[in-house]
Coordinates of N, CA, C and O and ligand atoms in Angstrom, one line a residue:
X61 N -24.0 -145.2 1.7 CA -24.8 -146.4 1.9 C -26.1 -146.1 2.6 O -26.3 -145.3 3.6
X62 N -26.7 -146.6 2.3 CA -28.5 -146.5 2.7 C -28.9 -148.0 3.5 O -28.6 -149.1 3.1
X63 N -29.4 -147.7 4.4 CA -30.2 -149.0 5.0 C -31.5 -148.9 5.4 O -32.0 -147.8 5.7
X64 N -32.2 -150.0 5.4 CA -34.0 -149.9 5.0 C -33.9 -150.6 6.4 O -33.1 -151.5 6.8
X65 N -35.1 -149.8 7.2 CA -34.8 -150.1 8.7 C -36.8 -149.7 9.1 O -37.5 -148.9 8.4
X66 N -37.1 -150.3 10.0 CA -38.5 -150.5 10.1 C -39.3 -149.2 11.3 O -40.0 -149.5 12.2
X67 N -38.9 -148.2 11.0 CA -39.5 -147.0 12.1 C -40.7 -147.7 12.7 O -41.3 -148.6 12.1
X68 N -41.0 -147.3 13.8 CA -42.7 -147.4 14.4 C -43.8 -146.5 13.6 O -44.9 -146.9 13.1
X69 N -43.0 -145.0 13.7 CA -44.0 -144.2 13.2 C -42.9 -143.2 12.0 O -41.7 -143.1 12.3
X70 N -43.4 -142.4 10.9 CA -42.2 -141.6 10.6 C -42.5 -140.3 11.1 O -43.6 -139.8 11.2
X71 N -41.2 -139.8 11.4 CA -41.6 -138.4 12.1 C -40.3 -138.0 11.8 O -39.4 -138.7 12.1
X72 N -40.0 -136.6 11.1 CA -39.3 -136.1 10.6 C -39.1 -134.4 11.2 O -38.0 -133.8 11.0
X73 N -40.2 -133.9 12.0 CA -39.9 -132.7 12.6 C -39.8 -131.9 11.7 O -39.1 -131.7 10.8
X74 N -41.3 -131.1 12.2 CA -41.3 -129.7 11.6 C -41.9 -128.8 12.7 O -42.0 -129.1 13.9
X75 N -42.2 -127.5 12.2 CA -41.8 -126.4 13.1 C -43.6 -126.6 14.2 O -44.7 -127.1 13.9
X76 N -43.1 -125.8 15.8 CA -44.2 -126.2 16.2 C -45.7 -125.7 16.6 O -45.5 -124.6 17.2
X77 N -46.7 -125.8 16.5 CA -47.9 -125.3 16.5 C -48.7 -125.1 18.2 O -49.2 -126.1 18.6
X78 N -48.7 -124.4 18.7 CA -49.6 -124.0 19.8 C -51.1 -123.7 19.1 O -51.4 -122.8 18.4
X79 N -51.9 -124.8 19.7 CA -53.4 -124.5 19.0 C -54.1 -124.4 20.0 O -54.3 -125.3 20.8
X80 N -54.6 -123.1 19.9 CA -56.2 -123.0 21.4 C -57.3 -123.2 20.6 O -57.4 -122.9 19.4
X81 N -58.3 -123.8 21.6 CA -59.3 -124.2 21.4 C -60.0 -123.8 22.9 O -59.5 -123.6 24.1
X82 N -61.5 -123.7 22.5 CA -62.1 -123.6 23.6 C -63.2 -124.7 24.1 O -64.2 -125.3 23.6
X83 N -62.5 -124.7 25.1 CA -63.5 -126.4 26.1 C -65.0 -125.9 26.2 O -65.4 -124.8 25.8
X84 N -65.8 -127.0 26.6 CA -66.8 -127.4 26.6 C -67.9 -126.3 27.8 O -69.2 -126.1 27.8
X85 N -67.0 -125.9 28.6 CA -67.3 -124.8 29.6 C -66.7 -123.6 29.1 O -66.4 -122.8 30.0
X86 N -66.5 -123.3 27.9 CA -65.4 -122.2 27.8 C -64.6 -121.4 28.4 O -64.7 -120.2 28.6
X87 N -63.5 -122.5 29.1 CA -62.3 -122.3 29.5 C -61.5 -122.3 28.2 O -62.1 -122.5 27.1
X88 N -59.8 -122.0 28.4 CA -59.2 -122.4 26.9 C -58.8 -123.6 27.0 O -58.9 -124.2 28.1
X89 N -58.2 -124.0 26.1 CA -57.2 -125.5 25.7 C -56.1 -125.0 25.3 O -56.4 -124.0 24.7
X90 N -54.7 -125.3 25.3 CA -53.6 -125.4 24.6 C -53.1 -126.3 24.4 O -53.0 -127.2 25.2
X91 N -52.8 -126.3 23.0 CA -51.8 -128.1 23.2 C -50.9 -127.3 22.2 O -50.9 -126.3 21.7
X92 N -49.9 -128.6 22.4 CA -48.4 -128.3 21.2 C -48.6 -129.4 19.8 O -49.1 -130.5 20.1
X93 N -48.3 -129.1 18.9 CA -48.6 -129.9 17.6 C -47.8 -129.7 16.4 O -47.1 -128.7 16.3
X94 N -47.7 -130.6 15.6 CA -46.5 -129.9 15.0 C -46.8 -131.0 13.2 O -46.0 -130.9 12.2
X95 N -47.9 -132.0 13.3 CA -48.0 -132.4 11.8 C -49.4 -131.5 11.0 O -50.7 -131.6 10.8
X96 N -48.4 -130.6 10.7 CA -49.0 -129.4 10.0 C -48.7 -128.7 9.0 O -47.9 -127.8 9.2
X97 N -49.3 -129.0 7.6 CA -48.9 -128.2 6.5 C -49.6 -127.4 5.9 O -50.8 -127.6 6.0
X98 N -49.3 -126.1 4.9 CA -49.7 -125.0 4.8 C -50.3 -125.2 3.1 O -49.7 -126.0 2.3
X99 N -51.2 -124.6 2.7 CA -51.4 -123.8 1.4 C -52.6 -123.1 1.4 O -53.7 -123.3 2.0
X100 N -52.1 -122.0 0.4 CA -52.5 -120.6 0.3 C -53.2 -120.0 1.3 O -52.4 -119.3 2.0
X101 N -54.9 -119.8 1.9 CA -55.1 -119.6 3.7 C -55.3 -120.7 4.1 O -55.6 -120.6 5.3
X102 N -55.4 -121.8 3.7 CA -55.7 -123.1 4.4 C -54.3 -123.6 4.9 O -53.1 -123.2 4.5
X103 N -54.7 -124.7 6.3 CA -53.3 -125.5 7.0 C -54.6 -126.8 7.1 O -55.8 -126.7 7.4
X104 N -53.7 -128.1 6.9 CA -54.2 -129.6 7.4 C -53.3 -129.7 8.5 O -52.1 -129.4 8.6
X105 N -54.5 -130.3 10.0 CA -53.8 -130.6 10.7 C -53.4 -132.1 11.0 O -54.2 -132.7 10.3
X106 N -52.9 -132.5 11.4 CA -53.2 -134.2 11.7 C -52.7 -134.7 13.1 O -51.5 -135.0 13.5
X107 N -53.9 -134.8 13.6 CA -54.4 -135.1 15.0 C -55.0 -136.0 15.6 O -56.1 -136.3 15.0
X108 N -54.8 -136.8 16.6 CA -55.3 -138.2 17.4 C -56.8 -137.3 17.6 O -56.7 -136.1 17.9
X109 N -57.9 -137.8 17.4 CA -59.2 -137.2 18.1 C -59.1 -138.0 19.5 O -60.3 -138.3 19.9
X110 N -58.2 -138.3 20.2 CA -58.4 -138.8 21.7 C -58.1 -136.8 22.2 O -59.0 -136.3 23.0
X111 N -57.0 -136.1 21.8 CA -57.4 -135.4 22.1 C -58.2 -133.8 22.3 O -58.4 -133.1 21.3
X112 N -58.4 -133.5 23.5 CA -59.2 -132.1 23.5 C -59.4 -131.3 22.9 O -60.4 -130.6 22.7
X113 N -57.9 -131.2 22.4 CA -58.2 -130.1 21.0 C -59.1 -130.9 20.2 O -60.3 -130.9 20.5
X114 N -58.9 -131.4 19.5 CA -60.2 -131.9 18.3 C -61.1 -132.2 18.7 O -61.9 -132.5 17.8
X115 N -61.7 -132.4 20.2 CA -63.3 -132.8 20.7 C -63.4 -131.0 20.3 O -64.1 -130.8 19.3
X116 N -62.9 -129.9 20.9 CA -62.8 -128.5 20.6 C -63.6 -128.4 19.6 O -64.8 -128.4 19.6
X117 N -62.8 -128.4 18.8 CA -62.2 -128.0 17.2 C -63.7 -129.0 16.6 O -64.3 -128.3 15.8
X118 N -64.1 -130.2 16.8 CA -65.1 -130.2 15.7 C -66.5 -129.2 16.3 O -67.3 -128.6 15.6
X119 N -66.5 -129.2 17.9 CA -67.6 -128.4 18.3 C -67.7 -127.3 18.4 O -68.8 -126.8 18.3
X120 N -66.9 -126.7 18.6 CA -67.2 -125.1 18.5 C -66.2 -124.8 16.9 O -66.1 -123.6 16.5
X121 N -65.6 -125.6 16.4 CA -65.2 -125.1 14.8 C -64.3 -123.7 14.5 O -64.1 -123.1 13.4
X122 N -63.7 -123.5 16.0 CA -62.8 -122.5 15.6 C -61.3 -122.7 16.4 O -61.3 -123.5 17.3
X123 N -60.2 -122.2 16.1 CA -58.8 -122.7 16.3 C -57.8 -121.2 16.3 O -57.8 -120.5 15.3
X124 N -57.0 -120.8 17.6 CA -55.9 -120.0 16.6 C -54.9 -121.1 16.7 O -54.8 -122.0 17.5
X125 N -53.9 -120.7 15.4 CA -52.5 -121.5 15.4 C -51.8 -121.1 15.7 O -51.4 -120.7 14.6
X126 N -50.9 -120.7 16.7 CA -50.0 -119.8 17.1 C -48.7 -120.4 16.8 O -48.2 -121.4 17.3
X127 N -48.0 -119.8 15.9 CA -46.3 -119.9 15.9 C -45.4 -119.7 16.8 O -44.9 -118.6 16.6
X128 N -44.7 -120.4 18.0 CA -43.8 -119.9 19.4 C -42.1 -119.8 17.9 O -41.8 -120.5 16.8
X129 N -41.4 -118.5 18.8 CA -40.2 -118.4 18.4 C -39.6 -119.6 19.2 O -40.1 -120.2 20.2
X130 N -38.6 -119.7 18.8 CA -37.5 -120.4 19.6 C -37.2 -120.1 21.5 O -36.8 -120.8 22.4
X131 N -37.6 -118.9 21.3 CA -37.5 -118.7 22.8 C -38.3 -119.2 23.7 O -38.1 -119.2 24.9
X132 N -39.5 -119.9 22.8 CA -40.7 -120.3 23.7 C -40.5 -121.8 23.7 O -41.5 -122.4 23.9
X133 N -39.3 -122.7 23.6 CA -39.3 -124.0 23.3 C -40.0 -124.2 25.2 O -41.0 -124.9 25.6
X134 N -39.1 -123.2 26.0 CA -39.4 -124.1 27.4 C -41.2 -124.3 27.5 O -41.9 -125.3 27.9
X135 N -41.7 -123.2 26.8 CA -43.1 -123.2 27.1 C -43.6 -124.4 26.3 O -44.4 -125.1 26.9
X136 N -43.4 -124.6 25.4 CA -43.9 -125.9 24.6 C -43.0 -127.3 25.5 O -43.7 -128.3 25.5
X137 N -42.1 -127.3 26.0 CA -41.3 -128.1 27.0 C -42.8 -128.1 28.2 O -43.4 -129.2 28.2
X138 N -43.2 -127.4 28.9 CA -44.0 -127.0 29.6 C -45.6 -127.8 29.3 O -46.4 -128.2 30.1
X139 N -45.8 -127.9 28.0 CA -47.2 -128.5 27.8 C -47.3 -129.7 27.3 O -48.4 -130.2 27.0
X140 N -45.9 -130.6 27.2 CA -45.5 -131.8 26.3 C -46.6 -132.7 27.1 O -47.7 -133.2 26.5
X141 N -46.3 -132.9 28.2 CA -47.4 -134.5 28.5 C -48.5 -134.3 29.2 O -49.0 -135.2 29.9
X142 N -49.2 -133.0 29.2 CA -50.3 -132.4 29.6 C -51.6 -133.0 28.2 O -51.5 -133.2 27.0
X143 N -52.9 -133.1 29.3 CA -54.0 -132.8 28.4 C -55.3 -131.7 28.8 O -55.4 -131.1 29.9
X144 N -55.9 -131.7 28.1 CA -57.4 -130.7 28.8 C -58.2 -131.8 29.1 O -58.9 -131.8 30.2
X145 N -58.2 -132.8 28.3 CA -59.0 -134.0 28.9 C -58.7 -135.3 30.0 O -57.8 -136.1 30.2
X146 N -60.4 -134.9 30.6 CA -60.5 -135.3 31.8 C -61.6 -136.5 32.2 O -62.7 -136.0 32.5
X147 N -61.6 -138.0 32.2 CA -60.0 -138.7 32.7 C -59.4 -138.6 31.3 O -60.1 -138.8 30.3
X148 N -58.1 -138.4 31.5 CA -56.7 -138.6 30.7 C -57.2 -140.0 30.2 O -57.5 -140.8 31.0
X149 N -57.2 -140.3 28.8 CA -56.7 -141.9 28.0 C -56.1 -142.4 28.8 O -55.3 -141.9 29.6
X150 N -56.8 -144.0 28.6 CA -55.5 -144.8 29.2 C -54.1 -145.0 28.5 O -53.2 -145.4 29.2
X151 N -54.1 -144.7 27.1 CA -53.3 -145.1 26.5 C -51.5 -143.7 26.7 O -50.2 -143.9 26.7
X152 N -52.6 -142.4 26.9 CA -51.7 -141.4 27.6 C -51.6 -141.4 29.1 O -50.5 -140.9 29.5
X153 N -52.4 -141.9 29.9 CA -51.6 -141.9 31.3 C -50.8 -142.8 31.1 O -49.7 -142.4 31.3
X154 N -50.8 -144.1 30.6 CA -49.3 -145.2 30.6 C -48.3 -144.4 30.3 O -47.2 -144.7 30.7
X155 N -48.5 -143.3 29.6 CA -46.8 -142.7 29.6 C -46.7 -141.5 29.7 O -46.3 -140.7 28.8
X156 N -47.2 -141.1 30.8 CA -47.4 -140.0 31.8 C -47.9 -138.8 31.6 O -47.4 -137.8 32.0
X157 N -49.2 -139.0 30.7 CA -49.6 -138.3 30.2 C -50.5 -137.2 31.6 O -51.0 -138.1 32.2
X158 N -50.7 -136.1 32.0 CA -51.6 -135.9 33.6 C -52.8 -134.6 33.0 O -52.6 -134.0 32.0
X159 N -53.8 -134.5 33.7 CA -54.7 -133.6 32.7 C -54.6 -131.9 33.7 O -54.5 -131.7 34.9
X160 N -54.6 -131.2 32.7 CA -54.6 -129.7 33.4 C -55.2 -129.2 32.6 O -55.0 -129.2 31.4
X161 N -56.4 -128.2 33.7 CA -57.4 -127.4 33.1 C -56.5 -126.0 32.8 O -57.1 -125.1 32.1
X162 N -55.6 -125.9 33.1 CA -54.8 -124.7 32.9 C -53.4 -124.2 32.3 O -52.5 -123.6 32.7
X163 N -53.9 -125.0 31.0 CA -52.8 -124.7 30.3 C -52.0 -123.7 30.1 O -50.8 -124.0 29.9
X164 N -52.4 -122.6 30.2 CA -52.5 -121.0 29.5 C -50.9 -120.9 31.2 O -49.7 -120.8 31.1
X165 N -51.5 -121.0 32.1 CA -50.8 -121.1 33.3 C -50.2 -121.8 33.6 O -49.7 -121.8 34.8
X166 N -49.9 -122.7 32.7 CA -49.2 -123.8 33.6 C -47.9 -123.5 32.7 O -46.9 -123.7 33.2
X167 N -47.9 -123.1 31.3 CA -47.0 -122.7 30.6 C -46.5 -121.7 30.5 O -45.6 -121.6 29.7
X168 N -46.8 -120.7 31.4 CA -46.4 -119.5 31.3 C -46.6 -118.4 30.2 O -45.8 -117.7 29.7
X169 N -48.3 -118.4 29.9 CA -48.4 -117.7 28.6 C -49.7 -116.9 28.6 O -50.7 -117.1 29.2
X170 N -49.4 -116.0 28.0 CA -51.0 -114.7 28.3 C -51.6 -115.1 27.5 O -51.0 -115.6 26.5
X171 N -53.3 -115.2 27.8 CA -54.1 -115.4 26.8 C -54.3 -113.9 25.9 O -53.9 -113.0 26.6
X172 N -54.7 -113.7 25.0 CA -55.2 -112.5 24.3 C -56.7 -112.3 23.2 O -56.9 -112.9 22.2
X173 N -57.2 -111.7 23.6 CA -58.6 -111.9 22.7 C -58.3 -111.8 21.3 O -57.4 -111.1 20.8
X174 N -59.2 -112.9 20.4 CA -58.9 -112.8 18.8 C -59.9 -111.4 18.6 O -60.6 -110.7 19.3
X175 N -59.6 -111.5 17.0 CA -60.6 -110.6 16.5 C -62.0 -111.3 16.1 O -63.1 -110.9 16.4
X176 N -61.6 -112.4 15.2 CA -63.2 -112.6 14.6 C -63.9 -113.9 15.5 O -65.1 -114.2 15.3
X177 N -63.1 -114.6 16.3 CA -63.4 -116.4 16.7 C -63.2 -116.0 18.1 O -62.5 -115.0 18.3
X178 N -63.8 -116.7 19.2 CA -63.9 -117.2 20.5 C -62.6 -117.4 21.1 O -62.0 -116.6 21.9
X179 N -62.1 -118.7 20.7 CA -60.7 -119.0 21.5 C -59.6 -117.9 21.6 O -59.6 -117.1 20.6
X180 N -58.8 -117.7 22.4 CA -57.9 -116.4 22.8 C -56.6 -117.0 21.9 O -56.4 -118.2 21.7
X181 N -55.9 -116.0 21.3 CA -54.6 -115.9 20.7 C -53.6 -116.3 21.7 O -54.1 -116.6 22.8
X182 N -51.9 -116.5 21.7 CA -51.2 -116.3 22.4 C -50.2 -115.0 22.3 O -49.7 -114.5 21.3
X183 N -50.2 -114.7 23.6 CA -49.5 -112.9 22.7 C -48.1 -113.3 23.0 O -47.5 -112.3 22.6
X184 N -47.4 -114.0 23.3 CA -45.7 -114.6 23.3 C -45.5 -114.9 22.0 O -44.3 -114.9 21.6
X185 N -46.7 -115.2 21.0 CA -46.3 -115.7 20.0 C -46.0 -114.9 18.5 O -47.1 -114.4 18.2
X186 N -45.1 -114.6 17.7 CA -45.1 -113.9 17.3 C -45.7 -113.9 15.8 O -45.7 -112.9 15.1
X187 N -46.3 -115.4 15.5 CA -47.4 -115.4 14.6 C -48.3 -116.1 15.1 O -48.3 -117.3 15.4
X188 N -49.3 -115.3 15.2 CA -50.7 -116.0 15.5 C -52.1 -115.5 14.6 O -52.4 -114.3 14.2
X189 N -53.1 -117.3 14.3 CA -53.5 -117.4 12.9 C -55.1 -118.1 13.4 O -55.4 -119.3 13.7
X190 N -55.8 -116.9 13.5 CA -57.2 -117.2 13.7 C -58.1 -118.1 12.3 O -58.4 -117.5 11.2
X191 N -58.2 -119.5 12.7 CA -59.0 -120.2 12.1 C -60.1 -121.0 12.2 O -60.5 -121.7 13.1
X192 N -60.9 -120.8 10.7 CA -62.1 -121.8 11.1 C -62.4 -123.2 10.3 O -62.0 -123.4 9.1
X193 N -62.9 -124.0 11.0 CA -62.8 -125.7 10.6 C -63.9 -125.7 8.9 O -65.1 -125.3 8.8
X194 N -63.3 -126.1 8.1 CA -63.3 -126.7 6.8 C -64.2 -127.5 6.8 O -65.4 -127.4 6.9
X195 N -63.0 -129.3 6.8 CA -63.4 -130.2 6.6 C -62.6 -131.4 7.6 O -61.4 -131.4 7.7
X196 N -63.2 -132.0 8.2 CA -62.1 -133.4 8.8 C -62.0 -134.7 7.8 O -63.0 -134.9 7.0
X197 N -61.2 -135.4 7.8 CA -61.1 -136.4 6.9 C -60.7 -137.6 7.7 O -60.1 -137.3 8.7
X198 N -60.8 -138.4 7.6 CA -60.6 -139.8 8.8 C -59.2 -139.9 7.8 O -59.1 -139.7 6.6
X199 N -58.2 -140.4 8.8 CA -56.5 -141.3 8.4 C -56.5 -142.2 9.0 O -56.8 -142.5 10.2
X200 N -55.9 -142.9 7.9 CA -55.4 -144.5 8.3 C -55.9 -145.1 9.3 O -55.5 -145.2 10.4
X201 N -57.3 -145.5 8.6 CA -58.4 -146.2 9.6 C -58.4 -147.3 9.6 O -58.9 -147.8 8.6
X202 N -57.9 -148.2 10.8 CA -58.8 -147.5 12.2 C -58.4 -147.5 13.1 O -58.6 -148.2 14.1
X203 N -57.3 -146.1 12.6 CA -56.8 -145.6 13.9 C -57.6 -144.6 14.5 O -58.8 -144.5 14.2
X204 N -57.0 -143.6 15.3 CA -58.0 -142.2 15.6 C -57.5 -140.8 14.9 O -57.7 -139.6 15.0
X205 N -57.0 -141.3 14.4 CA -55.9 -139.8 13.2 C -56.9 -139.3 12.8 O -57.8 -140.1 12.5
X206 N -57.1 -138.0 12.5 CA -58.0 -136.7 11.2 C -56.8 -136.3 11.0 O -55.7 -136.3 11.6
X207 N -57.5 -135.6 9.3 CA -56.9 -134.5 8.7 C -57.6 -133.7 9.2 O -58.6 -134.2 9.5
X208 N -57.5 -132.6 9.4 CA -58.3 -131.6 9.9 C -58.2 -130.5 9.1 O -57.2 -129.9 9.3
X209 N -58.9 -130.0 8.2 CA -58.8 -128.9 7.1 C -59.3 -127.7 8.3 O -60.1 -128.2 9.1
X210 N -58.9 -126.3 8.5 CA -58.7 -125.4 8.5 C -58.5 -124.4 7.9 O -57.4 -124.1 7.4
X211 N -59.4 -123.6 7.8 CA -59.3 -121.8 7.1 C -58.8 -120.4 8.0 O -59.3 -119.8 8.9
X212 N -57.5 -120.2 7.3 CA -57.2 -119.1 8.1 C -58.3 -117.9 7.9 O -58.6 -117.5 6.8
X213 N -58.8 -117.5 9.2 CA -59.3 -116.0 8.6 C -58.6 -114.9 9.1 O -58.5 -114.0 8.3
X214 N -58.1 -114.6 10.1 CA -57.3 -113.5 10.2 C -55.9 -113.6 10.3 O -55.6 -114.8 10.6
X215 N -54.9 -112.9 10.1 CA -53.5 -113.6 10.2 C -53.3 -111.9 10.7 O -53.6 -110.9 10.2
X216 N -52.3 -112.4 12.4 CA -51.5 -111.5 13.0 C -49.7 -111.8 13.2 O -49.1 -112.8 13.5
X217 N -49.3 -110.7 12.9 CA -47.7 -110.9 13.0 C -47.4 -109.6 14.1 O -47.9 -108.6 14.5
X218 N -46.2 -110.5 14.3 CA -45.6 -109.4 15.1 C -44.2 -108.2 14.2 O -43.1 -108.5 13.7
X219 N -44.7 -107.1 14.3 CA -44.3 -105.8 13.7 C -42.6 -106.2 13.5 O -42.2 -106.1 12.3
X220 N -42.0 -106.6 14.4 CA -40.4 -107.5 14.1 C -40.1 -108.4 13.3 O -38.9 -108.8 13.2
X221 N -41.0 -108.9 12.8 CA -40.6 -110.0 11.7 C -41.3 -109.6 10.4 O -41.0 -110.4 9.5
X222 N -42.2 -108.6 10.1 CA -42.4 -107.6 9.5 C -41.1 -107.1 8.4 O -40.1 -106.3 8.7
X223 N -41.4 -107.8 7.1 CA -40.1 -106.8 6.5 C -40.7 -105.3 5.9 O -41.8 -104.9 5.3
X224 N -39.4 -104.9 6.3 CA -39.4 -103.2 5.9 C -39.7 -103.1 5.0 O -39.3 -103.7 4.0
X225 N -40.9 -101.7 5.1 CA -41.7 -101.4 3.7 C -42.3 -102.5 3.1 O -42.4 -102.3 1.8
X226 N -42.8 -103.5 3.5 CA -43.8 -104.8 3.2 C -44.5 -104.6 4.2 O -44.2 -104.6 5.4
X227 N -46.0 -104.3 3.4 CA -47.2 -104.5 4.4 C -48.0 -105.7 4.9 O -48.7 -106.0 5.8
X228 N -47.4 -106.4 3.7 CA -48.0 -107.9 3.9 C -47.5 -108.9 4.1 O -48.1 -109.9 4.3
X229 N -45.9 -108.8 4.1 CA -44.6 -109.8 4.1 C -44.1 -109.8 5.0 O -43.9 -108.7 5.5
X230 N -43.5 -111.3 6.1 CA -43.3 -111.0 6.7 C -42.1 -112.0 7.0 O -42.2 -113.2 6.8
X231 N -41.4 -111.5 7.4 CA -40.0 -112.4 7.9 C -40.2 -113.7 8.0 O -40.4 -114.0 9.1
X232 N -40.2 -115.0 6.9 CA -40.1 -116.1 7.8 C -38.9 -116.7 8.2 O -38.3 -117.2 7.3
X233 N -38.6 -116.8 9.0 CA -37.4 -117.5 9.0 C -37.4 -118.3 10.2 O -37.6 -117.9 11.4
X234 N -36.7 -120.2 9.5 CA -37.3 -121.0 9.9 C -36.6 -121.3 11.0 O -37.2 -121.7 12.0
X235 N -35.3 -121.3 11.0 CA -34.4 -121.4 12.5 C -35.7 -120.3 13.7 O -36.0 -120.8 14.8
X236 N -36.0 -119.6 13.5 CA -36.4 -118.8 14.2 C -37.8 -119.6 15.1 O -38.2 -119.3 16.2
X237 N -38.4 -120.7 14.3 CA -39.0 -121.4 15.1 C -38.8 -122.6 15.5 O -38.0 -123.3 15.0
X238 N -39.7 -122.8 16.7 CA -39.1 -124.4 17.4 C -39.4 -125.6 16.2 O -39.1 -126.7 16.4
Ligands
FMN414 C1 -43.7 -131.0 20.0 C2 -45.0 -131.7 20.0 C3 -45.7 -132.0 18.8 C4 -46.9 -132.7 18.8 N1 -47.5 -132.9 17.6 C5 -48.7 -133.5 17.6 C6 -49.4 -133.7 16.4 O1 -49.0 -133.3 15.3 N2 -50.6 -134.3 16.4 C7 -51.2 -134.7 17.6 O2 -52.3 -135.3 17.6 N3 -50.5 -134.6 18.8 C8 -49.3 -134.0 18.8 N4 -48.7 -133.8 20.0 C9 -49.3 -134.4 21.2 C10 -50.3 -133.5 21.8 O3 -49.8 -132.3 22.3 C11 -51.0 -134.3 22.9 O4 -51.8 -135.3 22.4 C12 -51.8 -133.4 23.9 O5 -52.2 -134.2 25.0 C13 -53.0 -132.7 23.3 O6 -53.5 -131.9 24.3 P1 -55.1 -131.9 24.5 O7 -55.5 -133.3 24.8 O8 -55.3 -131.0 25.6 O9 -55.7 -131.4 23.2 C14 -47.5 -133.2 20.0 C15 -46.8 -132.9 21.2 C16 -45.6 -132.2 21.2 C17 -44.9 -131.9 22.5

């Protein structure tokens, strides 16, 4: 039996995204994100522009997407009601949202220099995916939602999820992320 029932929002859970961006003084940003889908080097992100990441991300136009394994849930636990922006929304302080310039630290995570873009990689992560901004698309207006088109240009893995004798292939496996 099936019953038709009136969600607020749908949200179905998929795996989660650590995106740095670099602030307005080039410090980093981290946030956690997770309505994100893939084809061929492109990923759409879809993102409130209330936050810092996407003030980032349309101004300086570059992004890594870092993949956390499962082991890193506390660290993504660690950045849930954090923002880089400062004052915090009202609509995020009402539910406790607090702003920290120090993400990278406050989560317990090394920054790492990329190869081709500005913002730092995370090296905890065991896929991390240096990107540059596309196109934005306005959603379901008028709210504050983008689609956020993104171009991967460099893609780093970690040598362990590397299958053997595949130079280019690499382990996905999806339990393996949060
Ligand atoms: C697991 C998880 C998934 C999230 N997914 C999204 C998302 O897909 N899109 C979005 O706009 N915010 C998402 N958020 C909320 C952002 O992390 C939140 O808005 C955060 O304040 C953004 O940080 P920033 O303002 O420093 O960029 C998610 C949060 C968590 C913990």
């Amino acid at each position: 039996m099936h019953k038709v029932v009136e969600p607020k929002i749908l949200y179905f859970g998929t795996p989660v995204v650590l995106i740095s961006t670099l602030n307005e003084d080039n410090s980093v940003n981290l946030a956690p994100m997770s309505s994100a889908w893939w084809l061929n080097q492109s990923c759409m992100l879809g993102m409130s522009s209330s936050s810092q990441t996407v003030a980032n991300l349309l101004r300086e136009r570059e992004c890594v997407l870092n993949l956390p394994s499962s082991d890193l849930a506390h660290a993504v636990d660690r950045l849930a009601l954090l923002t880089g922006r400062n004052p915090v929304p009202e609509r995020k302080a009402n539910v406790g949202y607090q702003f920290e310039p120090d993400k990278f630290g406050t989560a317990r995570l090394t920054p790492q220099d990329s190869d081709l873009i500005r913002p730092p990689r995370v090296a905890e992560c065991p896929v991390q995916l240096e990107a540059r901004l596309e196109q934005v698309h306005n959603f379901e207006l008028p709210s504050s939602l983008k689609a956020i088109e993104v171009k991967i240009v460099r893609v780093h893995i970690d040598e362990q999820i590397l299958m053997t004798g595949e130079k280019n292939s690499s382990f996905w496996s999806i339990s393996k992320f949060c």
